[in-house]
Coordinates of C-alpha atoms in Angstrom, one line a residue:
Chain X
X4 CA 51.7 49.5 -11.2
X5 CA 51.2 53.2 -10.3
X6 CA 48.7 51.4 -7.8
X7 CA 50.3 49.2 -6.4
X8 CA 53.0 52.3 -5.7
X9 CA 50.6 53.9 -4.0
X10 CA 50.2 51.2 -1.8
X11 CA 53.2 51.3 -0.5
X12 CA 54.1 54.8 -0.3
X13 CA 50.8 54.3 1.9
X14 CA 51.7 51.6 3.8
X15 CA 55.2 53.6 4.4
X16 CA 53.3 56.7 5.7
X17 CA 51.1 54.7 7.9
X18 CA 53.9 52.8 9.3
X19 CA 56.2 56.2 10.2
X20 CA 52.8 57.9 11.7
X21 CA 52.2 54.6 14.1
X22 CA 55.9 55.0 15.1
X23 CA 56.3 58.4 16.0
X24 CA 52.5 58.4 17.7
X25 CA 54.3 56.0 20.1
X26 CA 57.1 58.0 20.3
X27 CA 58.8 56.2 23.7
X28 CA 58.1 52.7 23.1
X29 CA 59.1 52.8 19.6
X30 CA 62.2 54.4 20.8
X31 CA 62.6 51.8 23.5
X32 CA 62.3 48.5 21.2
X33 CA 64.5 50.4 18.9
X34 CA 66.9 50.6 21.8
X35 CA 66.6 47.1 23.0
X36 CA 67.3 46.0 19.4
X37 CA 70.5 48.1 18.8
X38 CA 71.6 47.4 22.6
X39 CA 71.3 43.5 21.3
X40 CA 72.8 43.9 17.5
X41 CA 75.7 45.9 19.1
X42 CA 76.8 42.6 20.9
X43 CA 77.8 40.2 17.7
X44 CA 78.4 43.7 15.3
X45 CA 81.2 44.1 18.2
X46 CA 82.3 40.4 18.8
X47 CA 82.6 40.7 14.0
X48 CA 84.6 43.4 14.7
X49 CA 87.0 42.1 16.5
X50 CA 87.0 38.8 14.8
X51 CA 87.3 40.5 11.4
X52 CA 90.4 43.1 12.6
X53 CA 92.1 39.9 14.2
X54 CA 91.6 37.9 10.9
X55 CA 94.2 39.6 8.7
X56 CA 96.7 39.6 11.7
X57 CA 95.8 35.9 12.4
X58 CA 96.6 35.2 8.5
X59 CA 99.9 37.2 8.5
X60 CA 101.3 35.3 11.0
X61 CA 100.1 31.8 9.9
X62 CA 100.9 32.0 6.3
X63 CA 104.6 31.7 6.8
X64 CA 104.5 28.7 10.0
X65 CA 108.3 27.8 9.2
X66 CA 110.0 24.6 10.4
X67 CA 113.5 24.7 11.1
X68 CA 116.3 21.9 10.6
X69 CA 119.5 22.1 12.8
X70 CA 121.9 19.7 11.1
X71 CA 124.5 18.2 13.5
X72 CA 127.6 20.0 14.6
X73 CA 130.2 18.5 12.9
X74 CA 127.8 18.0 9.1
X75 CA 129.6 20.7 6.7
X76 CA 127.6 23.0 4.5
X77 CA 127.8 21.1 1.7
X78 CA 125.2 18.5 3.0
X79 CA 122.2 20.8 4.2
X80 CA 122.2 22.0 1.0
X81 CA 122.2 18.8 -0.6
X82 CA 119.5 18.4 1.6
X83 CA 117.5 21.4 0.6
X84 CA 117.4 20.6 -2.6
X85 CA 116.0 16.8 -2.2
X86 CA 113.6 18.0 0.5
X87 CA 112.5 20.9 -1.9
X88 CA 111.9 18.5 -5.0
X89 CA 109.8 15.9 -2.6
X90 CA 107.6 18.5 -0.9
X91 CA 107.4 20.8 -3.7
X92 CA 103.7 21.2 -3.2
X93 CA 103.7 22.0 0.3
X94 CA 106.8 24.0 0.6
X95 CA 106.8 28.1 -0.3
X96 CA 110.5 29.0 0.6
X97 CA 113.4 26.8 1.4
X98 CA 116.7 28.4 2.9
X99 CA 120.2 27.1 3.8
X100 CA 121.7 29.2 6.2
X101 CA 125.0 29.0 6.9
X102 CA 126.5 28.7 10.2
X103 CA 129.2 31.2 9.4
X104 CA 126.6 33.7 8.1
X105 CA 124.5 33.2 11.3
X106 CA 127.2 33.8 13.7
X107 CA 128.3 37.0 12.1
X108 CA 124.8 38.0 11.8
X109 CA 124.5 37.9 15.7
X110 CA 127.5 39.3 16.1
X111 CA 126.5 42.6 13.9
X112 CA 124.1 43.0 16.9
X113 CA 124.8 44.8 19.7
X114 CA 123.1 43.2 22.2
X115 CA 124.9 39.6 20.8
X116 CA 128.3 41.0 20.6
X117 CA 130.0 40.9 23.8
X118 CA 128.3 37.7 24.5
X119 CA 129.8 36.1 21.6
X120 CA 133.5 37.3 22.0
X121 CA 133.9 35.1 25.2
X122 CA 132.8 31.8 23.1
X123 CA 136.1 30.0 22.1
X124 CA 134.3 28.7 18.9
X125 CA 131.1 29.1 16.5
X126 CA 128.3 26.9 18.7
X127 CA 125.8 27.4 15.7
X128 CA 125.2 24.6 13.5
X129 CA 124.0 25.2 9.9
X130 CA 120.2 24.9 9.1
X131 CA 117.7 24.6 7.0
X132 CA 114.7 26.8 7.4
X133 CA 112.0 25.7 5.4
X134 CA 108.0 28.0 5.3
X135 CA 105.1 26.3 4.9
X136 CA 102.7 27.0 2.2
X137 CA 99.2 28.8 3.3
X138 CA 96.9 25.7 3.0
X139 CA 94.2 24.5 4.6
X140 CA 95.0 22.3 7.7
X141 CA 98.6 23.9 7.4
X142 CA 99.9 23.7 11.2
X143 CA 98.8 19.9 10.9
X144 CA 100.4 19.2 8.2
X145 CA 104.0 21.5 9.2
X146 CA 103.6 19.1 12.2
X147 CA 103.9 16.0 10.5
X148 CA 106.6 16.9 8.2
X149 CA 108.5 18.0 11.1
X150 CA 108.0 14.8 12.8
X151 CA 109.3 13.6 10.1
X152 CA 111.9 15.4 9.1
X153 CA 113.6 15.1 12.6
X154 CA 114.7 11.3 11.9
X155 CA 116.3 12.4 8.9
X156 CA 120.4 11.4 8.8
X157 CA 122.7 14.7 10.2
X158 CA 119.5 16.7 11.7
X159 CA 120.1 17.1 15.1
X160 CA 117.0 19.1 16.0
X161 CA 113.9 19.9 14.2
X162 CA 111.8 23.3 15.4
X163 CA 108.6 24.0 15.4
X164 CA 106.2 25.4 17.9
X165 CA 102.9 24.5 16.2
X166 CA 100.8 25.1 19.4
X167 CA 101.0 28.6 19.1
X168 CA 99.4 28.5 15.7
X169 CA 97.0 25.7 16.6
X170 CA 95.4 28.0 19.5
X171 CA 95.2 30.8 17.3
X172 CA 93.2 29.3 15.2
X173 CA 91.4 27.2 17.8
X174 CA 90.4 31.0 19.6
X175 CA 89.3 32.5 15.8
X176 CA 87.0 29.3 15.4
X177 CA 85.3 30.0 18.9
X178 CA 84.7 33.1 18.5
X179 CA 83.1 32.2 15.3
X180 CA 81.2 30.3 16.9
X181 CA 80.1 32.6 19.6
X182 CA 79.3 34.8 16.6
X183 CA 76.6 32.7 15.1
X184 CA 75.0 32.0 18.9
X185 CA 74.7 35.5 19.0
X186 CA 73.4 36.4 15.7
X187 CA 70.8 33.7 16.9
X188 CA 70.4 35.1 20.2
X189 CA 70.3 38.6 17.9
X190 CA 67.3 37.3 15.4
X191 CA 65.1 36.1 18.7
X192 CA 65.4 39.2 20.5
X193 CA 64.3 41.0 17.4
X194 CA 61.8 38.9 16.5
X195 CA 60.3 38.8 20.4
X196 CA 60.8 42.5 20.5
X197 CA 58.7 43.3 16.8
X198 CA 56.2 40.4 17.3
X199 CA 55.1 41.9 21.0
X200 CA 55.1 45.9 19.5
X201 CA 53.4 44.7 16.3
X202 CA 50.9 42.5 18.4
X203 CA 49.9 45.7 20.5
X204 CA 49.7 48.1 17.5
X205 CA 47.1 45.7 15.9
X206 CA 45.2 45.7 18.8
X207 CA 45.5 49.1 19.2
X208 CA 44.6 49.6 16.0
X209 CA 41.9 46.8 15.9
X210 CA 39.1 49.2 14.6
X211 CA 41.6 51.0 11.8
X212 CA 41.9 47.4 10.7
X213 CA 38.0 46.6 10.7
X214 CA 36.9 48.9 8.5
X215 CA 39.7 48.9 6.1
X216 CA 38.3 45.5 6.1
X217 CA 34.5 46.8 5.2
X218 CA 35.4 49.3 2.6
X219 CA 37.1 46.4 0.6
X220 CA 40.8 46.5 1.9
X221 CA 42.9 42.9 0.8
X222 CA 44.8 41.4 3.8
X223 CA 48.0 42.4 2.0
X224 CA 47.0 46.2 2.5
X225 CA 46.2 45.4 6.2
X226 CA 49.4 43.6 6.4
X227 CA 51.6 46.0 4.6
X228 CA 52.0 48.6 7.1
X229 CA 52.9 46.5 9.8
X230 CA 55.4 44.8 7.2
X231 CA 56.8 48.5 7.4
X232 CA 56.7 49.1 11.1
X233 CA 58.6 45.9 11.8
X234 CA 61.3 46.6 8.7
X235 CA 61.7 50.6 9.4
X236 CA 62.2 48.9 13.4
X237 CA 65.2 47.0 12.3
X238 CA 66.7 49.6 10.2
X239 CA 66.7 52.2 12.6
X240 CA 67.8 49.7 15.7
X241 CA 70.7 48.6 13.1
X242 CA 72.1 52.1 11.9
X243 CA 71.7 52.9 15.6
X244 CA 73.7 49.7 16.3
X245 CA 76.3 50.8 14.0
X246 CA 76.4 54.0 15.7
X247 CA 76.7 52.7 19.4
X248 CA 79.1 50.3 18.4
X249 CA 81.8 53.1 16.7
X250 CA 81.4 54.9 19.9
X251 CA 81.9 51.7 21.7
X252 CA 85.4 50.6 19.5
X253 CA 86.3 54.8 19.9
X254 CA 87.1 54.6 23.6
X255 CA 88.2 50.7 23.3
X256 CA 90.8 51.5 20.4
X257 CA 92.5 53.9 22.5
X258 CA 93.1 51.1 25.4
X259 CA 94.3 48.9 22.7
X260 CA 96.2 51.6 20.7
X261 CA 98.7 52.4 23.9
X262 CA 98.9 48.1 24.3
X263 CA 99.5 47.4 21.0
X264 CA 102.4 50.8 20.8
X265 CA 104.7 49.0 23.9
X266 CA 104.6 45.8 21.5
X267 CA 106.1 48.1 18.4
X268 CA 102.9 47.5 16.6
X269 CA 99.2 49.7 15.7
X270 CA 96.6 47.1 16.2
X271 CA 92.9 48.7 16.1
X272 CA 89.9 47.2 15.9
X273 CA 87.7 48.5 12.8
X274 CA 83.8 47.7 11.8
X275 CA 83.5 45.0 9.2
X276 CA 83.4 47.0 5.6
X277 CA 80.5 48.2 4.5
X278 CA 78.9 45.6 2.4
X279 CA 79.2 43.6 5.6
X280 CA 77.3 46.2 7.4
X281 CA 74.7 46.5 4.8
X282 CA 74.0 43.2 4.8
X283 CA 73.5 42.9 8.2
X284 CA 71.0 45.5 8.3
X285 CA 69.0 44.1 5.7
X286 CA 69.1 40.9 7.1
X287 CA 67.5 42.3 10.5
X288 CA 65.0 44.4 8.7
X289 CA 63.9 40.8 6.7
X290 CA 63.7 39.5 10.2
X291 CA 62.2 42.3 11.6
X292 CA 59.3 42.6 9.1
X293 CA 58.9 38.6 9.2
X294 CA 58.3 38.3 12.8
X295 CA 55.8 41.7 12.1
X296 CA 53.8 39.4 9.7
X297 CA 53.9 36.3 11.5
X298 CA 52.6 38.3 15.1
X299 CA 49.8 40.5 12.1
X300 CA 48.6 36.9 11.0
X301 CA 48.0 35.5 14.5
X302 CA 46.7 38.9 16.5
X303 CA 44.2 40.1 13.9
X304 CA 41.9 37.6 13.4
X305 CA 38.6 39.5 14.5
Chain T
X27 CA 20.7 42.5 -7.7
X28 CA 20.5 41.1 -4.6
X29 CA 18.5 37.3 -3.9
X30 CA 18.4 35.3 -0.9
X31 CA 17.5 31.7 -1.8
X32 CA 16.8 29.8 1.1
X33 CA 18.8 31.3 3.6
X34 CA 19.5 29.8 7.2
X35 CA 21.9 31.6 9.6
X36 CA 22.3 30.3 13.1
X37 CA 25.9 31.0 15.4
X38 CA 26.9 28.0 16.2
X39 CA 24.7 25.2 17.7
X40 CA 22.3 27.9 18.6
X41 CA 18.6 28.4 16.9
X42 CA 18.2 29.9 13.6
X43 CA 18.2 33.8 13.1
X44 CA 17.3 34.0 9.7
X45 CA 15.3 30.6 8.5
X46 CA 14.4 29.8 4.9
X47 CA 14.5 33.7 3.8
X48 CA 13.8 34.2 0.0
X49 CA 13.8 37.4 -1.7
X50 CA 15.0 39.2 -4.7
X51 CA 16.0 43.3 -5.0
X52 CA 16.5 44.7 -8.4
X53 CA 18.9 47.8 -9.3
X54 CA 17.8 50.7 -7.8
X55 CA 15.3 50.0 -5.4
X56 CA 15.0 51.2 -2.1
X57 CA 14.3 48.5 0.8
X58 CA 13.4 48.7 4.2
X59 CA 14.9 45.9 6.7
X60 CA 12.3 46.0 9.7
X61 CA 11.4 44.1 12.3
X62 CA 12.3 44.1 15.9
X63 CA 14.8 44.6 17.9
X64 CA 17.1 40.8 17.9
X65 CA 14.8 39.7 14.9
X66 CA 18.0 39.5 12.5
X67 CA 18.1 42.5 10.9
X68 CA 21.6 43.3 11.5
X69 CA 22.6 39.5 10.5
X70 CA 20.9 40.0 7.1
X71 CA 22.5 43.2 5.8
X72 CA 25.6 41.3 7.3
X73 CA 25.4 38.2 4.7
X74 CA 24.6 41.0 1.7
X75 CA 28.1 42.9 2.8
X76 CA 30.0 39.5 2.9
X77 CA 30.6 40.2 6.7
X78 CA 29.2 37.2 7.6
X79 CA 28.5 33.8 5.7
X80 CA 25.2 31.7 5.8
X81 CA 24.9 28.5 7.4
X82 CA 22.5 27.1 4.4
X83 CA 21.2 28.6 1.5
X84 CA 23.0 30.9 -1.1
X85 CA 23.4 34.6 -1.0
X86 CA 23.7 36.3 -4.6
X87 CA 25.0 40.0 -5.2
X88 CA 25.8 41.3 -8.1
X89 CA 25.6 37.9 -9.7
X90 CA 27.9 36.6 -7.4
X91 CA 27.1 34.0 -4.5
X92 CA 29.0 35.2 -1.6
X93 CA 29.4 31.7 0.1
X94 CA 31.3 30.5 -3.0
X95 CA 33.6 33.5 -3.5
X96 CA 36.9 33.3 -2.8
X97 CA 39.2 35.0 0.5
X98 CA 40.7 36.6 -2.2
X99 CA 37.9 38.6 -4.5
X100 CA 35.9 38.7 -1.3
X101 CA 37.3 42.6 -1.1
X102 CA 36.4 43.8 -4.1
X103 CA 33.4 42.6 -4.3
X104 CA 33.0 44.7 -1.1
X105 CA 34.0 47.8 -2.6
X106 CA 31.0 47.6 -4.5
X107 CA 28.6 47.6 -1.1
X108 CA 29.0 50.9 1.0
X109 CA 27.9 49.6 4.5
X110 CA 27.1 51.1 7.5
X111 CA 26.9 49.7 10.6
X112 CA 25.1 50.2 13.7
X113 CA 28.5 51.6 15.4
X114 CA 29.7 53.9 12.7
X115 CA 33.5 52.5 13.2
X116 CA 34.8 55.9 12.5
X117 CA 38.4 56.6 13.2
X118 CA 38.3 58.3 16.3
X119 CA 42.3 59.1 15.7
X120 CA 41.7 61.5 12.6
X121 CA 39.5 63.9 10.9
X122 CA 36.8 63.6 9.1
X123 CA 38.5 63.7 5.8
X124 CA 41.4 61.1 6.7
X125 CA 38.1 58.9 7.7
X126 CA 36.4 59.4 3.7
X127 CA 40.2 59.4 2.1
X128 CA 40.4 55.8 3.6
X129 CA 38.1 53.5 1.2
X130 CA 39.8 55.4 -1.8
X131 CA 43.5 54.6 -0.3
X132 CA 42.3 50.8 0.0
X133 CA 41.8 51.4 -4.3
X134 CA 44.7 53.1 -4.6
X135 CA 43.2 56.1 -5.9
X136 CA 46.0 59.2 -6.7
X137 CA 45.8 61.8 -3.5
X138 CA 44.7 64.5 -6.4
X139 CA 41.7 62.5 -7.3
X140 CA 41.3 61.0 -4.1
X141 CA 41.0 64.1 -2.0
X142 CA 38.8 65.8 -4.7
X143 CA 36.4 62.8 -4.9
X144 CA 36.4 62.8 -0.6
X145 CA 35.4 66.3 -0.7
X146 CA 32.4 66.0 -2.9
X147 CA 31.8 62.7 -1.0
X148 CA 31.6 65.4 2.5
X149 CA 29.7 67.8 0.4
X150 CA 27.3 65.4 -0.5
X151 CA 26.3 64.7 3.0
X152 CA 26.6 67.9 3.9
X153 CA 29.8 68.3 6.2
X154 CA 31.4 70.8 4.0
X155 CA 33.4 73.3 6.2
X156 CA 33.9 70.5 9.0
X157 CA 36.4 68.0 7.3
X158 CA 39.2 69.3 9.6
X159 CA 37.5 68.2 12.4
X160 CA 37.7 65.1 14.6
X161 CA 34.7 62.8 14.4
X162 CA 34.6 63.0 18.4
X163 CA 33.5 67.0 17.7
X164 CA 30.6 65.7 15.6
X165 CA 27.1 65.4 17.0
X166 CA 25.3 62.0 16.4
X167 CA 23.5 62.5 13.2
X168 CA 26.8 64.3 11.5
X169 CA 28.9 61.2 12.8
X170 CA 26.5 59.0 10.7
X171 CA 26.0 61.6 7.5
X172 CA 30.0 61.0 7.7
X173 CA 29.9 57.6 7.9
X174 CA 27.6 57.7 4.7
X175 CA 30.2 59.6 3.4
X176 CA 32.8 57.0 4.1
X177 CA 30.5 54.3 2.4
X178 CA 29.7 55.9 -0.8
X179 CA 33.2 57.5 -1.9
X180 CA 33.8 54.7 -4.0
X181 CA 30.5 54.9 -5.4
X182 CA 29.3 51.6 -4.4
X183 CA 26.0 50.4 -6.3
X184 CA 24.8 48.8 -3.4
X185 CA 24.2 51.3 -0.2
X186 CA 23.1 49.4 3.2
X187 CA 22.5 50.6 6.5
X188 CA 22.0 49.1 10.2
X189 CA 20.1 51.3 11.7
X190 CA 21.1 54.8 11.0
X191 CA 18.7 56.4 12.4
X192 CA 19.0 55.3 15.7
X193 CA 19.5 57.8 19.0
X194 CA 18.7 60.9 16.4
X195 CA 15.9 63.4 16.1
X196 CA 13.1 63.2 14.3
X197 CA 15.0 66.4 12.1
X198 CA 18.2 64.8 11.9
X199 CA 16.5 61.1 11.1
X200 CA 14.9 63.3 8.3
X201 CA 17.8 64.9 7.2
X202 CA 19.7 61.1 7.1
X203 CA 16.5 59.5 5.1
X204 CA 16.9 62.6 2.6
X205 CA 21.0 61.8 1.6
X206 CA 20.0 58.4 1.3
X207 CA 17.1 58.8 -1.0
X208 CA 19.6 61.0 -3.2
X209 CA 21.5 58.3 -3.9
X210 CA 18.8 55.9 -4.6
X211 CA 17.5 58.3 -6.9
X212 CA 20.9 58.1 -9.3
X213 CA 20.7 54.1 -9.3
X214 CA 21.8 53.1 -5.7
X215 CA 20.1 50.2 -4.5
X216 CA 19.2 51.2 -0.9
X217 CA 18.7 48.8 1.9
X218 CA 18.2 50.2 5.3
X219 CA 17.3 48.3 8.5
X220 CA 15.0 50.3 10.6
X221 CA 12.9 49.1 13.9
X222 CA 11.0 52.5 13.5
X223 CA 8.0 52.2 12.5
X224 CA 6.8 55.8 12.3
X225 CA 10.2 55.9 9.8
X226 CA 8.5 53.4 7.6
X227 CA 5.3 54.6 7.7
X228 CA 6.7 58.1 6.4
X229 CA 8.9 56.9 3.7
X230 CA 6.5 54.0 2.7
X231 CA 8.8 51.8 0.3
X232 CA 9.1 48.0 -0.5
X233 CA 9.8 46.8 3.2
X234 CA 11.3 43.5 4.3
X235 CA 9.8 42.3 8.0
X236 CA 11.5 40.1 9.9
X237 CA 10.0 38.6 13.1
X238 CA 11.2 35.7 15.0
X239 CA 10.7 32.6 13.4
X240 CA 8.7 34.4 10.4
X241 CA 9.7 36.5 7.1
X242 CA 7.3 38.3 5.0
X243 CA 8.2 40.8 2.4
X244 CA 5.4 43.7 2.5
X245 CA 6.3 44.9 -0.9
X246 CA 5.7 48.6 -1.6
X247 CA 3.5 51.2 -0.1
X248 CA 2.5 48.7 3.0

């Protein structure tokens, strides 16, 4: 065990002296890397601050039922309550509003008042505003039912803008999309970029690797510092990525802080959390030391 | 300790460098590889450190025939044969202790123990006081006393040499024969190739001499 140890703690040392005797071109892939994990760490960002937005507008998509003019409030309700019992599963909140209620509710507004005052009678018919549960397919489903309900007896007009919702989602699932094509684009970059550096450091180091060879060195101690290289590669490229892209969201936050202010609301775009992060980083370094393994198997067969 | 039992090695479709070489070394003894230049002296001590493979016939060490080891115990059985080649292949990119402290990292050997062993390894050959400096600032015969050092830090029982006294002085050759008969004298079995003959005829031992196309093993005191 203490051995094996060793082994690694030498393999470590080994791997931090090759990268800092190349000082610029280790610093160069590193760059390259970062520069290229910044991209989809970026595109998550925004795709993971626009998700909780996205979900606190969808999960209330509501359809609403204007009954005729003439239909008193006795039948809406009646209404309510059958729609209510037959759609119990896909229904969160049903609500009756009263035309009465509506119309002095616009007049308590200043900006309705005046209008209203001219208006020989109350031109509002009574409703029923019914929100959809949050399920899966939801703005589908909302669409059907208002399809439906709109050839129901005493609706006049049924309302609901389901584009709006449809798009939303429709831009989230591009840009997942997008995401994984550049996580892929991210893995071959790294990959390319530790296969070439690890390729020239073994045959840079083709005599280091000979005799560790003749005084009785396995392949896995040969291997194991290039393992290191290409792993310590993508951990420095990814904290650096990290690093770039808070800089990055810093001066792009304040655009979108003085936006989002004129709309009455304080949007920002964050990094994912740090489990996310973490993740990420490991998963480059795996890559990383992979493609530093596959590029040691195939340049150091001399 | 060592047997050669028909032994062919050609590279590949090419004529045979070594053909239908037998021979036998017990522990301990000291052997001179000669022959000249081309004859297949190098190949030989080659196939004895597992650096290269026959193309017929086995090679035993240590009980072990090299052709039918496996990728796998193939390094430790060379951990138990401190070679030296022709070219040294010392580390030109650090000093002449990172160069002995390398076998004993490939062990795993604690940097306490290992640095203490490397040291008596230098002392040995008689580099003490110049284990700071770069290979590049030895001369010839202390680049090769420091690649003896390098092959017998993990106290190998099998010592063999391509060579070594190549391009040196008759003082310094003297000096090299001297640190190898030390170790042959605590049990090393010593093989050394050498195309000098005035070498051999000074340090008359059991002598191996291979010519092209013929093998003939001198035995002692030729």
């Amino acid at each position: 065990m203490k051995t094996w140890i060793r082994h690694h703690f030498y393999a470590m040392h080994i791997a931090i002296r090759r990268l800092l005797s190349t000082p610029f071109s280790s610093l160069t892939n590193i760059v390259v890397i970062a520069l290229v994990l910044a991209l989809p760490l970026l595109a998550s960002s925004i795709l993971a601050s626009m998700e909780p937005v996205a979900r606190t507008v969808s999960v209330n998509p509501a359809i609403t039922l204007f009954m005729k003019g003439n239909v008193p409030l006795a039948e809406p309700r009646d209404r309510g309550e059958r729609l209510q019992q037959e759609n119990a599963a896909i229904i969160d909140k049903l609500e009756v509003i009263d035309k009465n209620e509506a119309l002095a509710g616009l007049r308590a507004s200043e900006s309705w008042s005046n209008a209203l005052k001219v208006l020989p009678r109350n031109p509002l018919p009574n409703s029923i505003i019914v929100t959809i549960k949050e399920t899966e397919n939801r703005a589908n489903k909302a669409q059907e039912l208002a399809q439906e309900w709109s050839n129901l007896e005493n609706v006049d007009t049924v309302q609901f803008d389901s584009a709006w919702v449809q798009k939303l989602e429709a831009i989230l699932s591009f840009t997942r999309g997008v995401l994984l094509l550049l996580a892929i684009g991210v893995a071959v970059v790294v990959i390319g970029t530790v296969f070439n550096t690890v390729r020239m450091q073994a045959l840079v180091q083709r005599e280091e690797i000979a005799v560790a060879r003749l005084v009785g060195a396995t392949e896995s101690f040969v291997r194991r510092p290039f393992l290191y290289l290409g792993a310590l590669t993508g951990l420095v490229a990814g904290v650096l990525s990290i690093l770039l892209t808070t800089f990055g969201l810093g001066s792009l936050n304040g655009a979108i802080a003085r936006l989002s202010e004129s709309y009455g609301t304080d949007f920002v775009i964050r990094l994912p959390d740090a489990i996310w992060l973490g993740t990420a980083i490991v998963l480059v370094m795996i890559i990383a030391a992979l493609a530093a393994q596959w590029s040691m198997t195939r340049n150091s067969r001399f | 300790m060592i047997q050669f039992q028909h032994v062919f090695k050609s590279y590949g479709q090419g004529a045979n460098i070594l053909a239908d070489i037998n021979f036998d070394i017990t522990p301990g003894e000291f052997v001179f590889v000669s022959g000249p230049s081309g004859a297949g002296k190098s190949t030989l001590l080659k196939l004895i450190g597992g650096l290269e493979a026959p193309t017929r016939g086995s090679v035993i060490v240590k009980g072990q025939r090299m052709d039918q080891i496996g990728q796998r115990a193939r390094p430790y059985l060379r951990r138990a044969v401190g070679v030296i080649l022709q070219n040294m292949h010392l580390l030109y990119d650090r000093s002449a202790f990172e160069n002995v402290m390398l076998p004993l990292a490939v062990i795993g050997l604690s940097s306490d123990k290992a640095a203490a062993r490397a040291r008596a390894a230098i002392q040995k050959v008689g580099l003490s006081g110049k284990e700071r400096l770069n290979p590049i600032a030895l001369s010839g015969g202390e680049q090769q006393r420091l690649a003896i050092a390098r092959a017998i830090v993990n106290k190998p029982s099998i010592l063999i040499a391509d060579e070594p006294t190549a391009n040196l002085d008759q003082a310094s050759a003297q000096k090299i024969l001297e640190v190898f008969r030390d170790f042959n004298r605590v049990g090393v079995t010593t093989l050394i190739a050498s195309h000098d003959l005035e070498l051999l005829r000074r340090h008359a031992n059991r002598t191996l001499l291979i010519e092209p196309g013929r093998f003939r093993d001198l035995g002692k005191n030729t």
